[in-house]
């Protein structure tokens, strides 16, 4: 079959924070994608605000570099897909792999293969893609290159890779310095026999197969991602498998349900570095973007009108975690961060608040268009929906994005998505890899025992750190991270990956402490906080407006306690000598959205607004909660 030697398509896959985006930065700079005077940021591919804040890649993105071979041959376009490392965004990884002909597996020279490395490699091997191993961060003082290579070989064998897949080339790199070599450097050093990424580029050209095609085959192009533009509307990112796609061409649009309609390509764009530029034609193997099809969806096919042949739909793994997302039902709905309705003076009131059920449902439906791993199901209530996704982080990112867009939401506690197997309930389980100093090994083992974790493996590298692998129900990891960091004094590292389903593990108690619940509406006072801080840890500061049923702290005991946090000091003894003695208040613990989701219990939910995150009881009235509790005891 004829091949296109002027193009290569490759995806870079790795665990979180092993250096994928940094390597892409170095490739772009050394391929001459930017002018000498251009101001460049670190992690240029992480263009999303949340990606830059959290330091992780959330969306799969493509870029292209023009590589000029040193032998003076014609320039070659290398299309690079930068994929997320976190398994919660696995749908992005699967779409990225459907666009390429090989993958670069990036592994940290110290940490070695971790759970997400296993996840992304399993996906690549199942699609029969050749693999190039890149050992990154060789300059880390604790790097152990030989052991990491052996661990990677073990991982390939564990995933049933065949002989051809195991014969992979190895490149050693320090992506931060933009240096790569085919010769193994000493541990803790930058490769010394190279000053750039030339060995890495030459390995890509040698081992990434050039796209093949059939000269007589009709047009076939696969939609793998969606984007939007203020002028062009919805943009479909696709890979041309066969034939040619031209600007102004009429093509057959094969939808997910199998129906076919003819549409016109109004605009054709090709990626150069970080920008898309107009083009006239895209051939087999090209990754391009088209505009002019307003309702196109991921997984659909653009084909020849006279001979339309559909490509297979993109499939993703089943969701494991669900949350109920609905409209804000608290007494402070629409009233801003302080709850006083005075935010207009500070400019915060200019936020376009979206508080109706129709607005929330429209936004969730829009999310489904570009996020194939998400599902939205109806509930018994007309203003709430069950949203299912891969993991807690993926759903937290969706909620954070919506609150920044002005939505006010009520979010329920994360739950696991169960399924019935032979009449028995099975729940999702995770494989958790934990790296901790030796002195914290007992605390972590005890913590996992409470959460019904089963230790599968333990290894000691002799450096004072221990690596343990557990199989644990996904329920046991909800709220795990905060307690884990507390028990390991912030030194522990934990990563997990979905491991399938196992029979229901039984009752789990993941939070031992109860809540301090406000018993009336009002404004928090320093006087009340001083008296209550002995009861537990408080979450709010003086001047915050609260309402009945809102959780204002964590109780030091296991049961909930209704408290009056708005109590004022009586001004009767104004002339006493100690009337103006300043009270000392312990600074409150401010919970982020993720921490609030971890803290939440079954009878609690989270109120999310653009300015603040509050935890509250599902039933606000204390008497109603008491009646419900007494009924539950009698039952």
mmCIF file with all atom_site columns, C-alpha atoms in Angstrom, residues 17 27 33 68 102 130 153 176 237 317 322 432 495 498 551:
data_model
loop_
_atom_site.group_PDB
_atom_site.id
_atom_site.type_symbol
_atom_site.label_atom_id
_atom_site.label_alt_id
_atom_site.label_comp_id
_atom_site.label_asym_id
_atom_site.label_entity_id
_atom_site.label_seq_id
_atom_site.pdbx_PDB_ins_code
_atom_site.Cartn_x
_atom_site.Cartn_y
_atom_site.Cartn_z
_atom_site.occupancy
_atom_site.B_iso_or_equiv
_atom_site.pdbx_formal_charge
_atom_site.auth_seq_id
_atom_site.auth_comp_id
_atom_site.auth_asym_id
_atom_site.auth_atom_id
_atom_site.pdbx_PDB_model_num
ATOM 1  C CA . UNK A 1 17  ? 3.386   14.848 36.102 1.00 0.00 ? 17  UNK A CA 1
ATOM 2  C CA . UNK A 1 27  ? 9.811   19.883 20.686 1.00 0.00 ? 27  UNK A CA 1
ATOM 3  C CA . UNK A 1 33  ? 7.686   26.773 15.712 1.00 0.00 ? 33  UNK A CA 1
ATOM 4  C CA . UNK A 1 68  ? 13.837  19.328 8.953  1.00 0.00 ? 68  UNK A CA 1
ATOM 5  C CA . UNK A 1 102 ? 2.335   5.046  17.473 1.00 0.00 ? 102 UNK A CA 1
ATOM 6  C CA . UNK A 1 130 ? 4.015   0.540  18.349 1.00 0.00 ? 130 UNK A CA 1
ATOM 7  C CA . UNK A 1 153 ? 9.438   -4.552 30.720 1.00 0.00 ? 153 UNK A CA 1
ATOM 8  C CA . UNK A 1 176 ? 13.042  20.484 31.005 1.00 0.00 ? 176 UNK A CA 1
ATOM 9  C CA . UNK A 1 237 ? -11.293 17.696 14.664 1.00 0.00 ? 237 UNK A CA 1
ATOM 10 C CA . UNK A 1 317 ? -14.861 2.497  29.583 1.00 0.00 ? 317 UNK A CA 1
ATOM 11 C CA . UNK A 1 322 ? -21.821 9.409  40.036 1.00 0.00 ? 322 UNK A CA 1
ATOM 12 C CA . UNK A 1 432 ? -4.024  1.999  44.575 1.00 0.00 ? 432 UNK A CA 1
ATOM 13 C CA . UNK A 1 495 ? -2.304  7.101  42.683 1.00 0.00 ? 495 UNK A CA 1
ATOM 14 C CA . UNK A 1 498 ? -9.850  1.435  37.825 1.00 0.00 ? 498 UNK A CA 1
ATOM 15 C CA . UNK A 1 551 ? -22.484 22.910 58.259 1.00 0.00 ? 551 UNK A CA 1
#
